[in-house]
Amino acid sequence: MKQEYKHAEHFHRSRHARSDLSVKKDETAGKENAMKKKLLKKLMVLALSAVTAFSAVPAATVTAAGNPYPTTQDVDRDGLYEIPCTRFAWQCVYDRQGIALPAWGNAVSWWQNAINQGYAVGNEPVPGSIAVWSGDYYGHVAYVTANLGNNRFTVDEGGRTDKDQTSSHGVAYGYTLTNAVGGRRPYDSNKVLLGFIYPGVRVPGKPYVSVNPGKANQTTTFSWNATSYARYYDVYVYKAGESNPMRVQYGVNGTSWSCTLPAGNYRVAVASVNHAQYAYTFSDSVNFTVQAAPVTHTHSYQRVTVKATTTANGYTQEQCRCGSIQNKQIIYYPKKIQLSRTSYTYNGKVKKPTVKVTDSNNRVISADNYTVTYSAGRKYVGTYRVTVRFKGNYSGTVTKTFKITGKAHKHSYKKQVKKATTSRNGYVQYLCSCGAVTGKKTIYYPKTIKLSATSYTYDGKVKTPKVKVTGANKKTISSGNYKVTYSRGRKNVGTYKVTVKFKGNYSGTVTKTFKIKAKPKNWVYVDTLPKNITSDKYMIQYKHTYQKTTSSYVNDGGVYESVRPLETSASRQLVGYYYYHFCGPNTGQNVNFAQTGPYVHFDSVAASQVTVAASGADGDDPSITYYLLNWNGNGSRVWCSSGTTCNGAYGSHGARGQAWYRMNQYQNKKLQTQTTTSESDWTTGKDSTAVKTVYRYKAK
């Protein structure tokens, strides 16, 4: 089909597939769908009757009734005008069903636009539906008049170029097609059947479900909102964790339904239905619990506390195991934390502002409900933190700050040193009497103390592991800042101490230990071979890990086309080609390839159907090659569909009706790398090509 609209690539999928069930977005949706289709078989027959009521009445009279499409598109060979397929199909729906469809653009756009606007679609050629094909720049639509079964159906349609010589205005009535969804039209193989639009059936709105669960064997009620275009509602009840419903109620009129259920955990979903096969929408699933039937008993209450956070209220309540609640009290959260002062002037004294906490009910929270900690050194000029940590019925931490400022004068600084401990940084700074501090440097505490070895195997020699100390800034601390002493007798089997005593700008003592173990009688497995394990005293074996990397090219994206040949390589391959021909009004250039204005028709033929008889450079663009083709079947020349003169609305190109051009089809490739890993058996030789080696050893 051709008209004034540009071609748009069709995105072929139906968003109304039954697998869109949002109750459980996994493989269970398919199981639920299949089961429901079986259970709905009788209802579907009834619902289909509404669609089949799109009566296949005699041929439409194409007259204006708000029809948004042009009345003509091409001049036929008999001098008459073709009626566009879009105008014809639109008018058929209006004349025969009284439905005025929206303007959906060119024929290929009808499919997605109908879906987007909530019209039902499907794969069945129901009488009164609209068949939609993709293909070339425009696609095609036709009005279905009968379903003959086995993918055979009849249509009334406009835009039939093969009817040009019949004075039919390009209209065909009762045309029979054997064409399944995804198949191509028999006389126009470029066009692929996308499916069928059902004008009188609209996809209903999404319902939102609420549940009022009863006790076991009491009534549980499901309620939902009325949705647009819904004829009835189906209710599905599932046991928690199961994919098949335990209860299904079809054809509910109204917005609620009740049933009794045993105690347990469940979920429910509701479908609003206009048509059982083509037009339905599922709600989100809602989880609920049916409690055991009430039993007469004596309440036994236990206090339950949910702590208030720094942003949300908590509560306390007394709760029985039966669910009964009493004496609920709100714990209002600490909305405002205030310091008694947030600014001081230096006077050499430590500053400690008091804290006041007010809850969201504008009442002061007692200090028993929180602890307050302060930054160290709160007598010098600077900014300091006050940390409030809540406890008891409250949780969370809030940090506030205050400042100490100095007086303007000529500074006189004195050096101060605070030694680093084994767990806390120290500092060196210069302090003025006004409280101002300058030249402050951190003395990072010794965060890591490591021995060169923590385990030895007995060999009769004294062991003295070296010590390495690393500060919290990940830099090594010089040995001049500590003294190392060792236990006596460090050559026999046992555990020995290494004592590191810090000095200078550091304070504190740290003790580390190492072991001397007896020679192993059985295999010892290690990732790193100890230095004292040598082949003269031990049997040593190795296990190696190897890696191998391979590369290959795989498809990257879809097939695309180019009139001009593109360079091929490992990353771009020619996967096929076909020939095409077009002609139309002369806009100043007579050559097919160079035609820039609107054209009358577009033809294509598969490369497998033809043989190249001759070729040459195009007259207006020598970089483009034209081809003369013969049909494989009878060897006759392949002409454009309009005949040997290729007449257009405003001109012709005579013998150029034989000229065809090649459309190349390419597939991009990407390099994919895969790495495989293998492992050797234990061996007595070490392989330097391995990516990893582990060891085992035992005494000889």
XYZ file of C-alpha atoms in Angstrom:
700
model
C 0.000 0.000 0.000
C 1.307 3.490 -0.901
C 0.220 6.978 0.164
C 1.676 10.268 1.333
C 3.127 8.917 4.611
C 6.808 7.985 4.938
C 7.904 4.419 5.718
C 8.490 3.477 9.386
C 10.065 0.176 10.450
C 7.475 -1.986 12.198
C 8.075 -3.223 15.737
C 6.220 -6.552 15.731
C 4.993 -7.544 19.161
C 1.646 -7.568 20.980
C 1.672 -5.986 24.433
C -1.651 -7.643 25.120
C -0.272 -11.178 25.232
C -1.717 -13.238 28.059
C 1.767 -13.699 29.463
C 1.655 -10.057 30.671
C 0.166 -11.412 33.881
C 1.783 -9.297 36.589
C 0.764 -11.701 39.348
C 4.142 -13.429 39.109
C 6.659 -12.206 36.552
C 8.392 -15.530 35.857
C 7.693 -18.927 34.370
C 4.499 -19.278 36.417
C 2.748 -16.687 34.247
C 2.857 -19.079 31.300
C 1.427 -21.922 33.366
C -1.378 -19.712 34.655
C -2.089 -18.526 31.125
C -2.284 -22.029 29.704
C -4.565 -23.232 32.448
C -6.837 -20.223 32.142
C -7.158 -20.710 28.374
C -8.454 -24.241 29.022
C -10.834 -23.073 31.741
C -11.992 -20.144 29.591
C -12.752 -22.201 26.511
C -16.544 -21.916 26.883
C -16.447 -18.247 27.872
C -14.218 -17.479 24.878
C -16.801 -18.915 22.506
C -19.389 -16.579 24.028
C -17.006 -13.585 23.946
C -15.977 -14.300 20.334
C -19.539 -13.921 19.319
C -19.213 -10.228 20.142
C -16.320 -9.937 17.717
C -17.816 -12.027 14.986
C -20.704 -9.624 15.132
C -18.485 -7.450 12.940
C -20.840 -8.512 10.172
C -19.429 -9.309 6.771
C -21.963 -7.138 4.917
C -21.682 -6.322 1.191
C -18.985 -4.031 -0.195
C -18.506 -0.646 1.437
C -19.417 2.527 -0.294
C -16.359 4.688 0.119
C -17.882 8.039 0.907
C -16.720 10.750 3.277
C -17.889 10.396 6.873
C -15.078 12.140 8.668
C -12.628 9.844 6.858
C -9.130 11.304 7.544
C -7.430 9.668 4.536
C -7.014 10.958 0.957
C -9.579 9.896 -1.631
C -6.990 8.935 -4.275
C -3.351 7.988 -4.505
C -2.278 6.874 -8.005
C -3.649 7.108 -11.544
C -4.347 3.644 -12.904
C -3.479 2.596 -16.479
C -7.104 3.075 -17.416
C -6.874 6.689 -16.317
C -8.831 6.183 -13.106
C -7.613 6.765 -9.557
C -6.822 4.110 -6.968
C -8.581 4.342 -3.608
C -5.958 4.079 -0.815
C -6.173 0.945 1.314
C -6.276 3.086 4.482
C -9.293 5.132 3.308
C -11.106 1.997 2.110
C -10.551 0.033 5.376
C -11.485 3.025 7.556
C -14.730 3.532 5.612
C -15.610 -0.185 5.784
C -15.424 -0.083 9.580
C -17.532 3.097 9.668
C -20.195 1.920 7.184
C -20.552 -1.640 8.493
C -19.994 -1.211 12.260
C -20.673 2.497 12.865
C -17.178 2.957 14.359
C -15.101 6.028 13.434
C -11.465 5.029 13.944
C -8.713 7.567 14.755
C -6.253 8.697 12.079
C -3.348 6.240 12.419
C -1.105 7.412 9.554
C 0.153 5.092 6.844
C -0.939 1.453 6.867
C 2.184 0.040 8.540
C 1.599 2.418 11.486
C -1.937 1.130 12.191
C -0.731 -1.879 14.183
C 1.343 -0.092 16.850
C -0.949 2.949 17.003
C -3.965 0.697 17.639
C -2.076 -1.051 20.476
C -0.939 2.281 21.928
C -4.539 3.579 21.969
C -5.962 0.483 23.651
C -7.578 -1.362 20.704
C -7.521 -5.151 20.946
C -5.268 -7.083 18.558
C -4.671 -10.774 17.880
C -3.804 -13.522 15.414
C -7.360 -14.632 14.432
C -8.937 -13.290 11.194
C -12.309 -12.524 12.783
C -14.890 -11.065 10.350
C -15.040 -7.313 10.883
C -11.380 -7.075 11.936
C -8.607 -5.250 10.044
C -5.634 -7.214 8.698
C -2.355 -5.278 8.830
C 0.801 -5.958 6.797
C 4.265 -4.395 7.013
C 6.454 -3.966 3.967
C 8.083 -1.375 1.674
C 7.482 2.164 2.903
C 3.752 1.978 3.610
C 2.470 -1.466 4.487
C -1.127 -2.500 3.747
C -4.497 -2.876 5.526
C -7.660 -4.770 4.525
C -11.159 -5.392 5.955
C -11.739 -9.090 6.889
C -15.076 -10.503 5.683
C -14.821 -14.248 6.468
C -12.639 -16.776 8.357
C -12.296 -19.956 6.242
C -10.074 -21.778 8.766
C -6.492 -23.078 8.437
C -5.153 -19.495 8.084
C -7.476 -18.823 5.096
C -9.663 -15.777 5.099
C -11.336 -13.313 2.716
C -10.954 -9.533 2.653
C -12.320 -6.434 0.943
C -9.413 -4.061 0.244
C -8.299 -0.958 -1.617
C -4.874 -0.002 -2.965
C -4.614 -3.107 -5.198
C -2.109 -2.203 -7.928
C -2.766 -5.541 -9.681
C -6.356 -4.311 -10.328
C -5.299 -1.243 -12.312
C -6.665 -2.502 -15.637
C -10.107 -3.455 -14.288
C -11.477 0.064 -13.750
C -11.895 -1.021 -10.142
C -10.116 1.942 -8.585
C -7.686 -0.641 -7.138
C -10.471 -2.232 -5.015
C -10.926 -6.000 -4.603
C -13.925 -7.709 -2.905
C -13.952 -11.187 -1.386
C -10.235 -11.741 -2.081
C -9.089 -15.021 -0.463
C -5.750 -15.151 1.371
C -3.835 -18.112 2.783
C -1.698 -16.085 5.086
C -0.703 -16.862 8.705
C 0.690 -14.153 10.976
C 4.335 -13.673 9.986
C 3.654 -14.911 6.423
C 3.835 -12.887 3.183
C 1.056 -11.904 0.744
C 0.897 -14.148 -2.350
C 1.142 -11.342 -4.941
C 3.292 -8.979 -2.918
C 6.022 -10.894 -1.040
C 7.390 -7.721 0.535
C 4.398 -7.480 2.858
C 4.379 -9.518 6.111
C 1.128 -10.101 8.040
C 1.439 -8.520 11.508
C -1.999 -9.553 12.786
C -5.568 -8.277 13.123
C -7.074 -5.184 14.789
C -10.536 -5.635 16.374
C -12.217 -2.187 16.105
C -15.107 -2.950 18.433
C -12.995 -4.379 21.227
C -10.990 -2.081 23.560
C -8.416 -3.177 26.111
C -9.844 -2.483 29.570
C -8.113 -0.438 32.272
C -6.002 -1.925 35.082
C -7.885 -2.861 38.275
C -6.462 -2.196 41.743
C -7.353 -4.818 44.329
C -7.908 -4.614 48.075
C -8.534 -7.561 50.419
C -10.588 -7.825 53.596
C -9.480 -11.218 54.900
C -11.714 -13.112 57.278
C -10.698 -15.786 59.708
C -10.454 -19.417 58.592
C -13.768 -20.631 57.127
C -15.179 -17.111 57.327
C -15.840 -14.802 54.381
C -12.852 -13.132 52.699
C -13.884 -10.276 50.385
C -11.932 -9.007 47.363
C -12.767 -5.533 46.039
C -11.541 -3.543 43.055
C -12.313 -0.431 41.054
C -14.513 -0.442 37.970
C -12.334 -0.088 34.852
C -12.994 1.335 31.415
C -14.168 -1.096 28.704
C -14.497 -4.040 31.127
C -17.471 -6.408 30.425
C -16.719 -8.592 33.492
C -13.875 -9.548 35.879
C -11.989 -12.804 36.624
C -10.573 -13.481 40.109
C -7.538 -15.760 40.745
C -6.565 -16.902 44.255
C -3.198 -18.632 44.822
C -1.546 -20.262 47.792
C 1.709 -18.494 48.647
C 4.613 -19.876 46.602
C 2.379 -21.754 44.104
C 1.893 -20.939 40.418
C -1.498 -22.597 39.835
C -4.572 -20.940 41.371
C -6.518 -22.838 44.023
C -9.669 -20.788 43.347
C -10.800 -19.104 40.118
C -14.020 -17.171 39.637
C -14.769 -16.162 36.022
C -17.282 -13.634 34.731
C -17.874 -11.565 37.871
C -20.298 -8.693 37.279
C -19.560 -5.912 39.733
C -16.473 -4.900 41.682
C -16.291 -7.442 44.518
C -16.381 -11.188 45.167
C -16.191 -13.239 48.360
C -15.242 -16.772 49.324
C -14.130 -18.776 52.369
C -10.535 -19.985 52.702
C -8.635 -22.133 55.195
C -5.921 -20.535 57.336
C -2.740 -19.735 55.394
C -0.883 -17.230 53.229
C -2.276 -16.283 49.812
C -2.112 -13.862 46.926
C -4.877 -12.658 44.614
C -5.063 -11.022 41.192
C -8.042 -9.697 39.231
C -8.329 -9.407 35.434
C -10.657 -6.859 33.839
C -11.990 -8.489 30.652
C -13.536 -7.022 27.507
C -12.747 -10.068 25.394
C -11.494 -13.372 26.856
C -8.867 -13.867 24.168
C -7.802 -10.417 22.972
C -8.660 -7.715 25.506
C -7.933 -8.130 29.215
C -5.666 -6.465 31.798
C -4.392 -7.981 35.057
C -3.983 -6.195 38.343
C -0.853 -6.413 40.443
C -0.987 -9.334 42.842
C -1.869 -8.622 46.493
C -0.582 -10.817 49.331
C -2.811 -11.547 52.330
C -3.117 -13.912 55.277
C -6.134 -15.779 56.561
C -5.772 -16.260 60.308
C -6.888 -19.336 62.134
C -10.456 -19.320 63.366
C -10.844 -17.513 66.660
C -10.546 -19.727 69.698
C -11.907 -18.753 73.081
C -8.944 -18.332 75.389
C -7.511 -16.158 78.138
C -5.397 -13.366 76.722
C -1.725 -13.417 77.601
C -0.236 -10.076 76.766
C 3.429 -9.324 76.200
C 4.920 -5.889 75.846
C 6.218 -5.107 72.354
C 8.408 -2.078 71.683
C 9.286 -0.541 68.319
C 11.937 2.079 68.953
C 11.608 5.604 67.646
C 14.333 6.594 65.183
C 15.719 10.066 64.541
C 13.088 10.516 61.791
C 10.100 8.304 62.664
C 7.903 7.623 65.697
C 7.935 4.309 67.511
C 5.431 2.723 69.873
C 4.929 0.362 72.795
C 1.932 -1.963 73.099
C 0.735 -5.101 74.839
C 0.058 -7.909 72.353
C -1.491 -11.359 72.708
C -0.536 -14.269 70.451
C -4.114 -14.223 69.129
C -3.484 -10.754 67.675
C -5.308 -8.731 70.326
C -3.592 -5.399 71.188
C -4.057 -3.050 74.113
C -2.389 -0.037 75.790
C -0.640 1.202 72.651
C 1.474 4.329 73.255
C 3.401 6.366 70.711
C 7.104 7.089 71.242
C 7.592 10.441 69.548
C 10.890 10.753 67.677
C 13.574 13.359 68.666
C 12.701 16.095 66.192
C 14.975 18.867 67.535
C 18.474 18.594 69.122
C 19.826 21.919 70.432
C 23.130 22.971 72.010
C 23.097 25.558 74.812
C 25.730 27.469 72.822
C 27.192 27.099 69.352
C 29.897 29.805 69.621
C 32.575 30.643 72.255
C 35.564 33.010 72.539
C 38.858 31.374 73.525
C 39.786 31.693 77.217
C 41.958 28.594 77.720
C 39.137 26.567 79.298
C 37.435 23.432 77.940
C 33.991 24.115 76.472
C 31.062 21.745 77.049
C 27.685 23.032 75.817
C 24.654 21.246 77.222
C 22.165 19.382 75.037
C 18.381 19.732 74.915
C 16.266 17.237 72.905
C 12.631 17.929 71.975
C 10.363 15.275 70.414
C 7.845 15.582 67.562
C 5.136 16.201 70.181
C 7.095 19.289 71.356
C 8.035 17.682 74.670
C 11.556 17.493 76.158
C 13.105 14.008 76.030
C 14.866 13.070 79.274
C 18.680 12.781 79.186
C 18.278 9.170 80.382
C 17.363 8.306 76.805
C 20.662 9.316 75.213
C 24.391 9.727 75.799
C 26.434 12.765 74.813
C 30.095 12.618 73.746
C 32.352 15.540 72.837
C 35.381 15.988 70.555
C 38.751 16.096 72.334
C 40.682 19.379 72.846
C 37.676 21.674 73.181
C 39.636 24.681 74.519
C 41.476 25.777 71.386
C 40.256 27.823 68.454
C 38.367 25.551 66.036
C 35.168 23.610 65.321
C 34.125 20.689 67.570
C 31.526 17.888 67.433
C 28.875 16.931 69.944
C 27.504 13.429 69.311
C 24.114 12.397 70.695
C 23.544 8.596 70.727
C 20.020 7.492 71.603
C 19.195 4.446 73.714
C 16.276 2.774 75.475
C 13.104 3.418 73.465
C 15.083 5.424 70.910
C 17.722 4.552 68.292
C 20.088 6.473 66.027
C 22.835 9.090 66.308
C 22.857 12.857 65.639
C 25.962 15.075 65.467
C 25.954 18.824 66.183
C 28.911 21.310 66.095
C 30.113 24.445 67.941
C 33.010 26.870 67.382
C 35.726 28.506 69.539
C 37.072 31.747 68.066
C 40.158 33.762 69.144
C 40.864 37.457 69.733
C 42.863 39.473 67.194
C 46.459 40.089 68.431
C 50.084 39.266 67.619
C 50.427 35.497 68.034
C 53.141 33.901 70.171
C 53.246 30.126 69.499
C 54.567 27.346 71.750
C 55.161 23.771 70.567
C 52.867 21.052 71.936
C 53.204 17.277 71.395
C 50.533 14.636 72.033
C 51.990 11.175 71.593
C 50.272 8.623 69.396
C 49.123 5.499 71.249
C 48.737 2.001 69.813
C 45.130 2.803 68.905
C 44.828 6.587 68.524
C 46.635 9.242 66.499
C 48.677 11.961 68.214
C 49.807 15.330 66.922
C 52.441 18.080 66.956
C 51.135 21.647 66.987
C 52.027 25.218 67.890
C 49.623 26.950 70.317
C 49.175 30.663 70.947
C 47.911 31.980 74.273
C 44.795 33.167 72.446
C 43.965 29.563 71.543
C 44.956 29.786 67.884
C 46.748 26.689 66.547
C 49.168 26.510 63.602
C 51.465 23.962 62.002
C 49.459 21.012 63.290
C 50.725 17.627 62.012
C 49.228 14.250 62.749
C 51.307 11.511 64.336
C 49.642 8.410 62.900
C 49.312 5.531 65.341
C 50.972 2.135 64.601
C 47.992 0.392 63.044
C 49.768 -2.738 61.795
C 52.670 -4.629 63.408
C 53.762 -7.599 61.304
C 56.412 -10.286 61.798
C 58.374 -11.491 58.792
C 57.225 -14.997 59.726
C 54.730 -16.315 62.252
C 55.407 -20.021 61.755
C 58.581 -22.059 61.433
C 59.370 -25.740 61.167
C 61.883 -27.035 63.671
C 65.459 -27.202 62.352
C 67.480 -26.696 65.566
C 68.239 -23.016 64.820
C 67.211 -19.890 66.766
C 64.400 -17.959 65.042
C 64.347 -14.147 65.076
C 61.570 -12.790 62.830
C 61.897 -9.193 61.693
C 59.323 -6.549 62.696
C 57.601 -4.122 60.321
C 55.369 -1.347 61.720
C 52.920 0.532 59.489
C 51.056 3.664 60.560
C 47.386 4.446 60.034
C 48.468 6.461 56.968
C 49.886 3.215 55.459
C 53.491 4.497 55.757
C 56.256 2.554 57.495
C 57.227 3.819 60.966
C 60.999 3.953 61.436
C 62.568 1.435 63.866
C 64.013 4.398 65.797
C 60.521 4.896 67.252
C 60.330 1.495 68.983
C 62.409 -1.208 70.665
C 62.003 -4.944 69.899
C 62.698 -7.731 72.439
C 62.335 -11.521 71.956
C 61.596 -14.490 74.215
C 64.499 -16.768 75.117
C 65.072 -20.239 73.681
C 63.596 -19.615 70.263
C 64.770 -22.827 68.587
C 62.641 -25.563 70.100
C 59.008 -26.429 69.274
C 56.689 -23.911 70.989
C 55.179 -20.420 70.944
C 57.360 -17.343 71.462
C 56.696 -13.640 72.086
C 57.994 -10.577 70.257
C 57.515 -7.356 72.260
C 57.428 -3.960 70.510
C 57.760 -1.017 72.944
C 57.198 2.432 71.404
C 59.103 5.607 72.289
C 59.657 9.210 71.141
C 56.390 10.551 69.668
C 54.734 7.156 70.348
C 53.643 5.354 73.514
C 52.429 1.873 74.358
C 53.525 -1.726 73.946
C 52.329 -4.441 71.532
C 53.105 -8.157 71.796
C 53.091 -10.526 68.793
C 53.759 -14.271 68.760
C 55.245 -16.859 66.427
C 55.401 -20.662 66.519
C 58.009 -23.305 65.880
C 56.286 -26.519 64.777
C 57.579 -30.060 64.607
C 58.579 -31.446 61.226
C 55.482 -32.710 59.415
C 55.091 -36.438 58.902
C 52.182 -36.050 56.455
C 51.668 -33.685 53.522
C 51.291 -30.019 54.414
C 49.337 -27.922 51.854
C 50.212 -24.231 51.413
C 49.718 -21.451 48.879
C 53.223 -20.080 49.484
C 56.230 -22.289 50.193
C 58.042 -21.212 53.434
C 61.685 -20.219 52.958
C 62.926 -22.910 55.364
C 61.256 -25.696 53.355
C 64.087 -26.866 51.105
C 64.417 -29.926 48.890
C 67.346 -31.358 50.899
C 65.122 -31.908 53.948
C 61.588 -32.123 52.437
C 59.702 -33.762 49.624
C 58.121 -30.883 47.657
C 55.350 -31.208 45.037
C 53.542 -28.652 42.879
C 50.015 -28.301 41.415
C 49.625 -25.796 38.535
C 46.675 -23.815 37.221
C 46.646 -22.834 33.508
C 44.468 -20.429 31.554
C 43.730 -20.422 27.806
C 42.038 -17.543 25.994
C 40.190 -18.002 22.661
C 38.434 -15.423 20.480
C 35.640 -15.619 17.877
C 33.296 -13.252 16.028
C 29.552 -13.274 16.870
C 26.570 -11.285 15.553
C 26.278 -7.750 16.908
C 22.897 -6.177 16.135
C 20.441 -6.709 13.292
C 20.856 -6.836 9.533
C 21.031 -3.458 7.802
C 21.016 -2.349 4.148
C 23.105 -0.131 1.867
C 22.711 0.777 -1.810
C 26.438 1.348 -2.108
C 28.763 -1.589 -1.356
C 30.466 -1.317 2.037
C 33.887 -2.605 2.924
C 33.695 -6.073 4.539
C 35.961 -7.544 7.183
C 35.825 -9.802 10.205
C 33.592 -7.185 11.887
C 31.246 -6.585 8.886
C 29.997 -9.350 6.584
C 27.739 -9.361 3.524
C 24.889 -11.748 4.374
C 22.628 -11.268 1.316
C 21.165 -8.883 -1.231
C 18.111 -8.271 -3.402
C 17.250 -6.093 -6.449
C 14.880 -3.117 -6.467
C 13.307 -0.700 -8.941
C 11.294 2.500 -8.474
C 9.968 5.271 -10.679
C 7.795 8.351 -10.430
C 7.315 12.013 -11.316
C 10.308 13.673 -12.944
C 11.807 16.302 -10.621
C 14.679 17.183 -12.963
C 16.621 13.934 -13.004
C 15.423 11.008 -15.128
C 17.586 8.291 -13.647
C 15.978 5.758 -11.296
C 18.706 5.900 -8.678
C 18.962 9.663 -8.675
C 15.204 10.261 -8.416
C 14.687 12.639 -5.465
C 10.993 13.465 -5.565
C 7.913 11.387 -4.635
C 7.684 8.179 -6.640
C 4.765 6.159 -7.990
C 5.823 2.638 -7.145
C 8.555 0.494 -5.565
C 9.313 -3.090 -6.640
C 11.750 -5.663 -5.284
C 12.793 -9.178 -6.263
C 14.841 -11.799 -4.414
C 18.291 -12.541 -5.827
C 17.449 -16.267 -5.867
C 14.599 -15.625 -8.363
C 16.644 -13.959 -11.090
C 19.845 -14.161 -13.146
C 21.912 -11.101 -14.125
C 21.791 -10.722 -17.913
C 23.828 -7.505 -18.158
C 24.986 -4.549 -16.065
C 26.438 -1.064 -16.476
C 27.142 2.273 -14.853
C 24.154 4.508 -14.146
C 23.947 7.477 -16.528
C 23.646 10.182 -13.866
C 25.783 8.520 -11.186
C 28.473 6.212 -12.644
C 29.385 4.989 -9.140
C 26.069 3.117 -9.094
C 25.612 -0.058 -11.124
C 22.332 -0.972 -12.797
C 21.413 -4.568 -13.735
C 19.282 -6.187 -16.438
C 17.658 -9.302 -14.958
C 16.043 -12.479 -16.381
C 13.564 -14.669 -14.467
C 15.087 -18.033 -13.525
C 11.925 -19.894 -14.498
C 11.479 -18.906 -18.145
C 14.459 -16.670 -18.853
C 12.247 -13.674 -19.762
C 13.281 -10.119 -18.935
C 12.246 -8.704 -15.544
C 10.319 -5.417 -15.966
C 8.939 -3.080 -13.361
C 5.363 -3.835 -12.340
C 3.893 -0.988 -14.398
C 5.066 -2.480 -17.676
C 7.626 -1.814 -20.375
C 7.194 1.946 -20.458
C 7.113 2.375 -16.654
C 4.615 5.241 -16.877
C 4.432 7.653 -13.960
C 1.919 10.325 -13.086
C 4.081 13.049 -14.673
C 6.598 11.246 -16.833
C 8.183 7.994 -17.868
C 11.588 6.502 -18.452
C 10.855 4.076 -21.275
C 13.316 1.239 -21.444
C 14.465 2.020 -17.957
C 11.615 -0.219 -16.868
C 14.297 -2.921 -17.179
C 16.798 -1.180 -14.873
C 17.273 -2.762 -11.426
C 19.581 -1.818 -8.579
C 21.221 -4.016 -5.935
C 20.415 -3.548 -2.210
C 23.213 -5.065 -0.105
C 22.451 -6.564 3.317
C 25.129 -6.530 6.012
C 25.601 -7.994 9.500
C 28.019 -6.455 12.011
C 30.205 -8.812 14.075
C 31.985 -8.323 17.404
C 35.008 -10.095 18.807
C 34.141 -12.253 21.792
C 36.878 -13.564 24.084
C 36.516 -16.631 26.330
C 38.972 -17.849 28.967
C 39.106 -21.513 30.122
C 40.950 -22.776 33.209
C 42.599 -26.184 33.782
C 44.558 -27.732 36.656
C 47.451 -30.234 36.645
C 48.049 -33.209 38.920
C 50.686 -33.036 41.658
C 54.181 -33.005 40.094
C 57.771 -32.685 41.257
C 58.617 -29.922 38.783
C 57.569 -26.260 38.881
C 56.180 -24.733 35.642
C 56.800 -20.995 35.236
C 54.063 -20.736 32.564
C 51.305 -21.508 35.102
C 49.133 -18.612 36.303
C 48.962 -20.095 39.789
C 50.909 -22.718 41.761
C 50.106 -24.354 45.118
C 52.453 -26.556 47.140
C 52.635 -29.529 49.443
C 55.570 -30.868 51.423
C 56.540 -33.390 54.087
C 59.718 -34.391 55.848
C 61.974 -36.938 54.115
